[in-house]
PDB file of C-alpha atoms in Angstrom:
ATOM      1  CA  VAL A   1      25.375  31.254  13.060  1.00  0.00           C
ATOM      2  CA  LEU A   2      23.911  28.929  15.588  1.00  0.00           C
ATOM      3  CA  SER A   3      24.366  31.176  18.647  1.00  0.00           C
ATOM      4  CA  VAL A   4      26.363  33.944  20.403  1.00  0.00           C
ATOM      5  CA  GLN A   5      27.087  32.976  24.097  1.00  0.00           C
ATOM      6  CA  ARG A   6      28.867  35.167  26.926  1.00  0.00           C
ATOM      7  CA  VAL A   7      30.676  33.071  29.292  1.00  0.00           C
ATOM      8  CA  VAL A   8      31.834  34.825  32.650  1.00  0.00           C
ATOM      9  CA  CYS A   9      34.315  33.571  35.282  1.00  0.00           C
ATOM     10  CA  GLY A  10      33.574  35.155  38.666  1.00  0.00           C
ATOM     11  CA  GLY A  11      37.017  33.825  40.193  1.00  0.00           C
ATOM     12  CA  CYS A  12      39.613  35.044  37.614  1.00  0.00           C
ATOM     13  CA  LEU A  13      37.224  37.877  36.511  1.00  0.00           C
ATOM     14  CA  ASP A  14      37.694  37.302  32.673  1.00  0.00           C
ATOM     15  CA  PHE A  15      34.973  36.517  30.121  1.00  0.00           C
ATOM     16  CA  LYS A  16      34.572  34.856  26.696  1.00  0.00           C
ATOM     17  CA  VAL A  17      32.275  35.594  23.818  1.00  0.00           C
ATOM     18  CA  ILE A  18      31.647  32.418  21.908  1.00  0.00           C
ATOM     19  CA  THR A  19      30.158  32.344  18.282  1.00  0.00           C
ATOM     20  CA  LYS A  20      28.982  29.147  17.377  1.00  0.00           C
ATOM     21  CA  LEU A  21      28.316  27.935  13.738  1.00  0.00           C
ATOM     22  CA  PRO A  22      28.285  24.670  11.881  1.00  0.00           C
ATOM     23  CA  ALA A  23      31.685  22.909  10.815  1.00  0.00           C
ATOM     24  CA  ALA A  24      30.610  23.247   7.130  1.00  0.00           C
ATOM     25  CA  ALA A  25      30.300  26.867   7.544  1.00  0.00           C
ATOM     26  CA  PHE A  26      33.570  27.635   9.391  1.00  0.00           C
ATOM     27  CA  GLU A  27      35.898  27.629   6.416  1.00  0.00           C
ATOM     28  CA  ALA A  28      33.996  30.228   4.650  1.00  0.00           C
ATOM     29  CA  TRP A  29      33.809  32.396   7.653  1.00  0.00           C
ATOM     30  CA  GLU A  30      37.650  31.947   8.350  1.00  0.00           C
ATOM     31  CA  LYS A  31      38.139  33.081   4.734  1.00  0.00           C
ATOM     32  CA  ALA A  32      36.287  36.274   5.478  1.00  0.00           C
ATOM     33  CA  GLY A  33      38.574  37.049   8.317  1.00  0.00           C
ATOM     34  CA  PHE A  34      35.819  36.062  10.937  1.00  0.00           C
ATOM     35  CA  ALA A  35      33.825  39.241  10.063  1.00  0.00           C
ATOM     36  CA  PRO A  36      33.118  41.326  12.184  1.00  0.00           C
ATOM     37  CA  GLU A  37      35.782  40.077  14.563  1.00  0.00           C
ATOM     38  CA  ALA A  38      38.185  42.898  13.799  1.00  0.00           C
ATOM     39  CA  GLU A  39      35.641  45.536  14.638  1.00  0.00           C
ATOM     40  CA  PHE A  40      34.708  43.790  17.814  1.00  0.00           C
ATOM     41  CA  LEU A  41      38.250  43.151  19.247  1.00  0.00           C
ATOM     42  CA  LYS A  42      38.935  47.008  18.429  1.00  0.00           C
ATOM     43  CA  ALA A  43      35.753  48.042  20.442  1.00  0.00           C
ATOM     44  CA  LEU A  44      37.086  45.628  23.296  1.00  0.00           C
ATOM     45  CA  GLY A  45      40.233  47.229  23.328  1.00  0.00           C
ATOM     46  CA  GLU A  46      38.846  50.832  23.959  1.00  0.00           C
ATOM     47  CA  ILE A  47      37.023  49.667  27.051  1.00  0.00           C
ATOM     48  CA  LYS A  48      38.746  50.809  30.335  1.00  0.00           C
ATOM     49  CA  GLY A  49      39.832  47.976  32.499  1.00  0.00           C
ATOM     50  CA  ILE A  50      40.389  45.184  29.902  1.00  0.00           C
ATOM     51  CA  GLU A  51      43.944  44.211  30.148  1.00  0.00           C
ATOM     52  CA  SER A  52      44.335  41.605  27.636  1.00  0.00           C
ATOM     53  CA  ILE A  53      42.352  40.111  24.614  1.00  0.00           C
ATOM     54  CA  GLU A  54      42.856  36.728  23.092  1.00  0.00           C
ATOM     55  CA  THR A  55      40.963  34.786  20.253  1.00  0.00           C
ATOM     56  CA  GLN A  56      40.608  30.945  20.062  1.00  0.00           C
ATOM     57  CA  THR A  57      39.016  28.514  17.840  1.00  0.00           C
ATOM     58  CA  TYR A  58      36.884  25.588  19.592  1.00  0.00           C
ATOM     59  CA  THR A  59      35.448  22.309  18.416  1.00  0.00           C
ATOM     60  CA  LEU A  60      32.380  21.673  20.118  1.00  0.00           C
ATOM     61  CA  GLU A  61      30.747  18.126  20.094  1.00  0.00           C
ATOM     62  CA  GLU A  62      27.746  16.843  21.979  1.00  0.00           C
ATOM     63  CA  VAL A  63      28.944  13.947  24.094  1.00  0.00           C
ATOM     64  CA  LYS A  64      25.547  12.952  25.946  1.00  0.00           C
ATOM     65  CA  LEU A  65      22.326  13.292  23.992  1.00  0.00           C
ATOM     66  CA  SER A  66      18.665  12.599  24.963  1.00  0.00           C
ATOM     67  CA  LYS A  67      17.393   9.385  23.484  1.00  0.00           C
ATOM     68  CA  LYS A  68      15.174  11.309  21.106  1.00  0.00           C
ATOM     69  CA  ASP A  69      18.146  13.494  19.983  1.00  0.00           C
ATOM     70  CA  ALA A  70      20.442  10.510  19.780  1.00  0.00           C
ATOM     71  CA  LYS A  71      18.012   8.676  17.662  1.00  0.00           C
ATOM     72  CA  LYS A  72      17.776  11.698  15.341  1.00  0.00           C
ATOM     73  CA  ALA A  73      21.467  12.121  15.163  1.00  0.00           C
ATOM     74  CA  ALA A  74      21.897   8.466  14.297  1.00  0.00           C
ATOM     75  CA  GLU A  75      19.334   8.541  11.515  1.00  0.00           C
ATOM     76  CA  LYS A  76      20.833  11.730  10.160  1.00  0.00           C
ATOM     77  CA  LYS A  77      24.366  10.102  10.076  1.00  0.00           C
ATOM     78  CA  GLU A  78      22.787   6.860   8.579  1.00  0.00           C
ATOM     79  CA  LYS A  79      21.275   8.922   5.625  1.00  0.00           C
ATOM     80  CA  GLU A  80      24.577  10.800   5.027  1.00  0.00           C
ATOM     81  CA  ASP A  81      26.411   7.484   4.905  1.00  0.00           C
ATOM     82  CA  ALA A  82      24.026   5.988   2.830  1.00  0.00           C
ATOM     83  CA  LYS A  83      24.242   8.907   0.154  1.00  0.00           C
ATOM     84  CA  GLY A  84      28.016   8.728   0.140  1.00  0.00           C
ATOM     85  CA  ALA A  85      28.664   5.025   0.159  1.00  0.00           C
ATOM     86  CA  PRO A  86      28.791   3.203  -2.907  1.00  0.00           C
ATOM     87  CA  VAL A  87      25.875   0.729  -3.738  1.00  0.00           C
ATOM     88  CA  ASP A  88      26.376  -2.906  -2.783  1.00  0.00           C
ATOM     89  CA  PRO A  89      23.940  -5.121  -4.689  1.00  0.00           C
ATOM     90  CA  GLU A  90      24.958  -8.227  -2.510  1.00  0.00           C
ATOM     91  CA  LYS A  91      24.204  -6.276   0.793  1.00  0.00           C
ATOM     92  CA  GLU A  92      20.803  -4.983  -0.755  1.00  0.00           C
ATOM     93  CA  ARG A  93      19.802  -8.357  -1.758  1.00  0.00           C
ATOM     94  CA  LYS A  94      20.484  -9.841   1.655  1.00  0.00           C
ATOM     95  CA  ASP A  95      18.598  -6.838   3.462  1.00  0.00           C
ATOM     96  CA  LYS A  96      15.751  -7.169   1.156  1.00  0.00           C
ATOM     97  CA  LEU A  97      15.793 -11.126   1.587  1.00  0.00           C
ATOM     98  CA  LYS A  98      15.776 -10.546   5.449  1.00  0.00           C
ATOM     99  CA  LYS A  99      12.457  -8.324   4.956  1.00  0.00           C
ATOM    100  CA  VAL A 100      10.881 -10.720   2.654  1.00  0.00           C
ATOM    101  CA  VAL A 101      11.387 -13.786   4.924  1.00  0.00           C
ATOM    102  CA  LYS A 102      10.146 -11.785   7.913  1.00  0.00           C
ATOM    103  CA  GLU A 103       7.060 -10.675   6.180  1.00  0.00           C
ATOM    104  CA  GLY A 104       6.467 -14.438   4.944  1.00  0.00           C
ATOM    105  CA  GLY A 105       6.814 -15.890   8.437  1.00  0.00           C
ATOM    106  CA  LYS A 106       4.224 -13.525   9.793  1.00  0.00           C
ATOM    107  CA  ARG A 107       2.002 -14.153   6.923  1.00  0.00           C
ATOM    108  CA  GLY A 108       2.150 -17.796   7.541  1.00  0.00           C
ATOM    109  CA  VAL A 109       0.814 -17.421  11.085  1.00  0.00           C
ATOM    110  CA  GLU A 110      -2.006 -15.414   9.807  1.00  0.00           C
ATOM    111  CA  ILE A 111      -2.881 -17.772   7.076  1.00  0.00           C
ATOM    112  CA  GLU A 112      -2.921 -20.690   9.603  1.00  0.00           C
ATOM    113  CA  GLY A 113      -5.248 -18.765  11.737  1.00  0.00           C
ATOM    114  CA  ALA A 114      -7.532 -17.463   9.145  1.00  0.00           C
ATOM    115  CA  ALA A 115      -7.794 -20.897   7.422  1.00  0.00           C
ATOM    116  CA  ASP A 116      -8.566 -22.780  10.683  1.00  0.00           C
ATOM    117  CA  MET A 117     -11.343 -20.366  11.505  1.00  0.00           C
ATOM    118  CA  GLY A 118     -12.733 -20.760   8.146  1.00  0.00           C
ATOM    119  CA  GLY A 119     -12.059 -24.377   7.460  1.00  0.00           C
ATOM    120  CA  LEU A 120      -9.963 -23.864   4.631  1.00  0.00           C
ATOM    121  CA  GLN A 121      -7.531 -26.054   2.868  1.00  0.00           C
ATOM    122  CA  PHE A 122      -6.206 -23.517   0.395  1.00  0.00           C
ATOM    123  CA  PHE A 123      -5.672 -19.855   0.680  1.00  0.00           C
ATOM    124  CA  CYS A 124      -4.885 -17.232  -1.851  1.00  0.00           C
ATOM    125  CA  THR A 125      -3.153 -13.908  -0.847  1.00  0.00           C
ATOM    126  CA  SER A 126      -0.631 -11.326  -1.819  1.00  0.00           C
ATOM    127  CA  VAL A 127       2.679 -10.090  -0.264  1.00  0.00           C
ATOM    128  CA  GLU A 128       4.500  -6.634  -0.683  1.00  0.00           C
ATOM    129  CA  PHE A 129       8.293  -7.132  -0.107  1.00  0.00           C
ATOM    130  CA  PRO A 130       9.419  -9.631  -2.861  1.00  0.00           C
ATOM    131  CA  ASP A 131       8.174  -6.509  -5.272  1.00  0.00           C
ATOM    132  CA  GLY A 132       7.595  -8.937  -8.254  1.00  0.00           C
ATOM    133  CA  ASP A 133      10.671 -10.836  -7.968  1.00  0.00           C
ATOM    134  CA  VAL A 134       9.930 -14.660  -8.440  1.00  0.00           C
ATOM    135  CA  GLU A 135      12.865 -15.903  -6.372  1.00  0.00           C
ATOM    136  CA  LEU A 136      12.109 -13.660  -3.430  1.00  0.00           C
ATOM    137  CA  LEU A 137       8.427 -14.629  -3.518  1.00  0.00           C
ATOM    138  CA  LEU A 138       9.565 -18.327  -3.375  1.00  0.00           C
ATOM    139  CA  GLU A 139      11.480 -17.567  -0.259  1.00  0.00           C
ATOM    140  CA  SER A 140       8.614 -15.783   1.262  1.00  0.00           C
ATOM    141  CA  VAL A 141       6.423 -18.848   0.584  1.00  0.00           C
ATOM    142  CA  LYS A 142       9.074 -21.031   2.181  1.00  0.00           C
ATOM    143  CA  ALA A 143       8.928 -18.755   5.186  1.00  0.00           C
ATOM    144  CA  MET A 144       5.351 -19.219   5.362  1.00  0.00           C
ATOM    145  CA  ASN A 145       5.438 -23.035   5.312  1.00  0.00           C
ATOM    146  CA  ALA A 146       8.345 -23.243   7.770  1.00  0.00           C
ATOM    147  CA  LYS A 147       7.540 -25.453  10.899  1.00  0.00           C
ATOM    148  CA  SER A 148       6.409 -22.945  13.746  1.00  0.00           C
ATOM    149  CA  ASP A 149       8.689 -23.123  16.921  1.00  0.00           C
ATOM    150  CA  PRO A 150       6.332 -22.780  19.962  1.00  0.00           C
ATOM    151  CA  SER A 151       9.208 -21.889  21.983  1.00  0.00           C
ATOM    152  CA  GLU A 152       9.980 -18.637  20.153  1.00  0.00           C
ATOM    153  CA  GLU A 153       8.613 -15.234  21.669  1.00  0.00           C
ATOM    154  CA  GLU A 154       6.964 -14.288  18.129  1.00  0.00           C
ATOM    155  CA  ARG A 155       5.675 -17.266  16.172  1.00  0.00           C
ATOM    156  CA  LYS A 156       6.476 -17.517  12.428  1.00  0.00           C
ATOM    157  CA  GLY A 157       5.373 -20.026   9.647  1.00  0.00           C
ATOM    158  CA  GLY A 158       3.147 -22.590  10.450  1.00  0.00           C
ATOM    159  CA  SER A 159       0.989 -23.029   7.402  1.00  0.00           C
ATOM    160  CA  GLY A 160       2.707 -25.725   5.443  1.00  0.00           C
ATOM    161  CA  HIS A 161      -0.247 -27.865   5.676  1.00  0.00           C
ATOM    162  CA  ILE A 162      -2.288 -25.337   3.884  1.00  0.00           C
ATOM    163  CA  GLY A 163      -2.383 -25.109  -0.133  1.00  0.00           C
ATOM    164  CA  LYS A 164      -1.708 -21.582  -1.365  1.00  0.00           C
ATOM    165  CA  MET A 165      -1.060 -19.214  -4.183  1.00  0.00           C
ATOM    166  CA  VAL A 166       0.740 -16.114  -3.467  1.00  0.00           C
ATOM    167  CA  PHE A 167       1.145 -12.862  -5.666  1.00  0.00           C
ATOM    168  CA  SER A 168       3.620 -10.177  -5.596  1.00  0.00           C
ATOM    169  CA  ALA A 169       3.314  -6.949  -7.735  1.00  0.00           C
ATOM    170  CA  GLY A 170       6.281  -5.350  -8.875  1.00  0.00           C
ATOM    171  CA  ALA A 171       6.875  -2.626 -11.678  1.00  0.00           C
ATOM    172  CA  GLU A 172       8.026  -4.954 -14.280  1.00  0.00           C
ATOM    173  CA  GLN A 173       5.797  -7.995 -13.403  1.00  0.00           C
ATOM    174  CA  LEU A 174       3.422  -9.819 -11.382  1.00  0.00           C
ATOM    175  CA  ALA A 175       5.071 -12.957  -9.689  1.00  0.00           C
ATOM    176  CA  VAL A 176       3.057 -15.965  -8.771  1.00  0.00           C
ATOM    177  CA  VAL A 177       4.019 -18.938  -6.569  1.00  0.00           C
ATOM    178  CA  ALA A 178       1.565 -22.024  -6.365  1.00  0.00           C
ATOM    179  CA  TYR A 179       2.112 -24.587  -3.256  1.00  0.00           C
ATOM    180  CA  VAL A 180       0.208 -27.918  -2.941  1.00  0.00           C
ATOM    181  CA  PRO A 181       1.036 -29.816   0.066  1.00  0.00           C
ATOM    182  CA  ALA A 182       1.721 -33.482  -0.288  1.00  0.00           C
ATOM    183  CA  GLU A 183      -1.489 -34.633   1.236  1.00  0.00           C
ATOM    184  CA  LYS A 184      -3.347 -32.600  -1.203  1.00  0.00           C
ATOM    185  CA  GLN A 185      -1.565 -33.416  -4.377  1.00  0.00           C
ATOM    186  CA  GLY A 186      -4.252 -36.280  -5.193  1.00  0.00           C
ATOM    187  CA  GLU A 187      -6.995 -33.657  -5.507  1.00  0.00           C
ATOM    188  CA  LEU A 188      -5.017 -30.830  -7.072  1.00  0.00           C
ATOM    189  CA  VAL A 189      -2.114 -30.608  -9.575  1.00  0.00           C
ATOM    190  CA  CYS A 190       0.066 -27.563  -8.693  1.00  0.00           C
ATOM    191  CA  GLU A 191       1.219 -26.793 -12.282  1.00  0.00           C
ATOM    192  CA  GLU A 192      -2.347 -27.035 -13.679  1.00  0.00           C
ATOM    193  CA  TRP A 193      -3.605 -24.536 -10.970  1.00  0.00           C
ATOM    194  CA  LEU A 194      -0.943 -22.020 -11.981  1.00  0.00           C
ATOM    195  CA  LYS A 195      -1.330 -22.522 -15.600  1.00  0.00           C
ATOM    196  CA  LYS A 196      -4.963 -21.867 -15.477  1.00  0.00           C
ATOM    197  CA  VAL A 197      -4.506 -18.478 -13.473  1.00  0.00           C
ATOM    198  CA  LEU A 198      -1.613 -17.285 -15.689  1.00  0.00           C
ATOM    199  CA  SER A 199      -3.782 -18.211 -18.853  1.00  0.00           C
ATOM    200  CA  VAL A 200      -6.102 -15.227 -17.904  1.00  0.00           C
ATOM    201  CA  GLN A 201      -3.688 -12.614 -18.874  1.00  0.00           C
ATOM    202  CA  PRO A 202      -1.529 -12.521 -22.205  1.00  0.00           C
ATOM    203  CA  GLY A 203       2.225 -13.010 -21.655  1.00  0.00           C
ATOM    204  CA  GLY A 204       1.770 -15.222 -18.559  1.00  0.00           C
ATOM    205  CA  LYS A 205       4.133 -18.080 -18.384  1.00  0.00           C
ATOM    206  CA  VAL A 206       5.322 -21.046 -15.938  1.00  0.00           C
ATOM    207  CA  LEU A 207       8.801 -20.619 -14.897  1.00  0.00           C
ATOM    208  CA  SER A 208       9.259 -23.746 -12.902  1.00  0.00           C
ATOM    209  CA  ALA A 209       7.018 -26.673 -12.098  1.00  0.00           C
ATOM    210  CA  SER A 210       7.024 -29.505  -9.541  1.00  0.00           C
ATOM    211  CA  ALA A 211       4.512 -31.472  -7.550  1.00  0.00           C
ATOM    212  CA  ASP A 212       4.313 -29.137  -4.582  1.00  0.00           C
ATOM    213  CA  LEU A 213       5.788 -25.796  -5.934  1.00  0.00           C
ATOM    214  CA  SER A 214       5.310 -23.889  -9.243  1.00  0.00           C
ATOM    215  CA  THR A 215       6.312 -20.514 -10.199  1.00  0.00           C
ATOM    216  CA  GLY A 216       5.211 -18.125 -12.762  1.00  0.00           C
ATOM    217  CA  SER A 217       4.944 -14.296 -13.902  1.00  0.00           C
ATOM    218  CA  ILE A 218       2.960 -11.935 -15.924  1.00  0.00           C
ATOM    219  CA  PRO A 219       4.823  -9.039 -17.471  1.00  0.00           C
ATOM    220  CA  THR A 220       3.697  -5.500 -17.269  1.00  0.00           C
ATOM    221  CA  ASP A 221       2.294  -4.415 -20.821  1.00  0.00           C
ATOM    222  CA  ALA A 222       1.118  -0.689 -20.654  1.00  0.00           C
ATOM    223  CA  ASP A 223      -0.130  -0.915 -24.215  1.00  0.00           C
ATOM    224  CA  LYS A 224      -2.508  -3.601 -23.408  1.00  0.00           C
ATOM    225  CA  GLY A 225      -3.427  -2.063 -19.866  1.00  0.00           C
ATOM    226  CA  ILE A 226      -1.727  -4.892 -17.917  1.00  0.00           C
ATOM    227  CA  PHE A 227      -0.217  -3.636 -14.918  1.00  0.00           C
ATOM    228  CA  PRO A 228       0.506  -5.862 -11.888  1.00  0.00           C
ATOM    229  CA  LEU A 229      -1.219  -4.060  -9.190  1.00  0.00           C
ATOM    230  CA  LYS A 230      -4.371  -3.925 -11.341  1.00  0.00           C
ATOM    231  CA  ILE A 231      -4.587  -7.422 -12.392  1.00  0.00           C
ATOM    232  CA  LYS A 232      -3.512  -9.090  -8.893  1.00  0.00           C
ATOM    233  CA  GLU A 233      -6.990  -9.084  -7.174  1.00  0.00           C
ATOM    234  CA  GLY A 234      -8.773 -10.589 -10.228  1.00  0.00           C
ATOM    235  CA  LEU A 235      -6.387 -13.250 -10.508  1.00  0.00           C
ATOM    236  CA  ILE A 236      -6.739 -14.217  -6.800  1.00  0.00           C
ATOM    237  CA  ILE A 237     -10.493 -14.570  -7.620  1.00  0.00           C
ATOM    238  CA  GLU A 238      -9.604 -16.766 -10.558  1.00  0.00           C
ATOM    239  CA  ALA A 239      -7.317 -18.992  -8.352  1.00  0.00           C
ATOM    240  CA  ASN A 240     -10.181 -19.370  -5.888  1.00  0.00           C
ATOM    241  CA  ASN A 241     -12.644 -20.149  -8.620  1.00  0.00           C
ATOM    242  CA  PHE A 242     -10.590 -22.866 -10.120  1.00  0.00           C
ATOM    243  CA  LEU A 243     -10.336 -24.465  -6.447  1.00  0.00           C
ATOM    244  CA  ARG A 244     -14.262 -23.984  -6.031  1.00  0.00           C
ATOM    245  CA  ALA A 245     -14.902 -25.907  -9.260  1.00  0.00           C
ATOM    246  CA  LYS A 246     -12.912 -28.772  -7.792  1.00  0.00           C
ATOM    247  CA  GLY A 247     -14.828 -28.440  -4.507  1.00  0.00           C
ATOM    248  CA  LEU A 248     -11.720 -27.411  -2.591  1.00  0.00           C
ATOM    249  CA  PHE A 249     -12.814 -24.008  -1.769  1.00  0.00           C
ATOM    250  CA  PRO A 250     -16.108 -22.754  -0.286  1.00  0.00           C
ATOM    251  CA  GLU A 251     -18.899 -21.755  -2.449  1.00  0.00           C
ATOM    252  CA  ASP A 252     -19.737 -17.888  -2.600  1.00  0.00           C
ATOM    253  CA  ASN A 253     -23.373 -18.266  -2.890  1.00  0.00           C
ATOM    254  CA  ASP A 254     -23.409 -15.811  -5.815  1.00  0.00           C
ATOM    255  CA  ASP A 255     -22.602 -13.026  -3.520  1.00  0.00           C
ATOM    256  CA  ASP A 256     -19.679 -11.254  -4.622  1.00  0.00           C
ATOM    257  CA  ASP A 257     -19.091  -9.303  -1.198  1.00  0.00           C
ATOM    258  CA  ASP A 258     -18.426 -12.794   0.323  1.00  0.00           C
ATOM    259  CA  GLU A 259     -15.472 -13.543  -2.145  1.00  0.00           C
ATOM    260  CA  MET A 260     -12.409 -14.115   0.120  1.00  0.00           C
ATOM    261  CA  VAL A 261      -9.499 -12.028  -1.258  1.00  0.00           C
ATOM    262  CA  PHE A 262      -6.457 -11.359   0.802  1.00  0.00           C
ATOM    263  CA  GLY A 263      -3.989  -8.792  -0.043  1.00  0.00           C
ATOM    264  CA  ASP A 264      -1.213  -6.900   1.793  1.00  0.00           C
ATOM    265  CA  ASP A 265      -3.867  -4.644   3.443  1.00  0.00           C
ATOM    266  CA  ASP A 266      -5.752  -7.295   5.018  1.00  0.00           C
ATOM    267  CA  PHE A 267      -2.929  -8.209   7.279  1.00  0.00           C
ATOM    268  CA  PRO A 268      -1.669  -5.466   9.499  1.00  0.00           C
ATOM    269  CA  SER A 269       2.412  -5.151   9.876  1.00  0.00           C
TER     270      SER A 269
END
């Protein structure tokens, strides 16, 4: 029972006693004879001055909620609908892709700013939403490289002129995408860079290769202690060291604390 209320009309001199409970509990109460309704009606009949007694069933629904209550109700309904609704893999993939592209676009702006401040030609980082999926990680990198539209309220992309290696850790594998812009391809071979980084861990393999974009992955191997989240940062350092050996990344002056390793936590959402 949610509440018991008494409503009195001063004009017609009648009153109502309203017992409120959730719709889900009503059926069980109805089967129980609305107990203790019978005893209550009998007691009312013994009161002098009461001329007639009736019972009614009401359906009550909120038609205007505060913004806070409306949001809670909407979230509750969304969760309930999600539980009962069949899983649509295509819709899930589209929803995930939307998040991946949004994250990639924002990261592109951040990479452009960080690289410009540091005078960097290349940048190595990781993203979250592809969740180890190589195809989704490739879409993330494309969003990073997309031309930024200055007329948009929120800038996206803009880092297509900066070479990059991007990692995404999932439960089953670490996905890796290497990108080398056309103007840098005389100084760095995209596939060679990726192969060098993947070779650090057993099982690493190149999945696709071209002059500007190459993809690869390293599978999880619990027996060998290979877990994507665990190996990710070390591989970012390996990618930077390969660039450094070619004079394409600043020297660290033998100070490990100065090593530039950028992951999900370095860029606030």
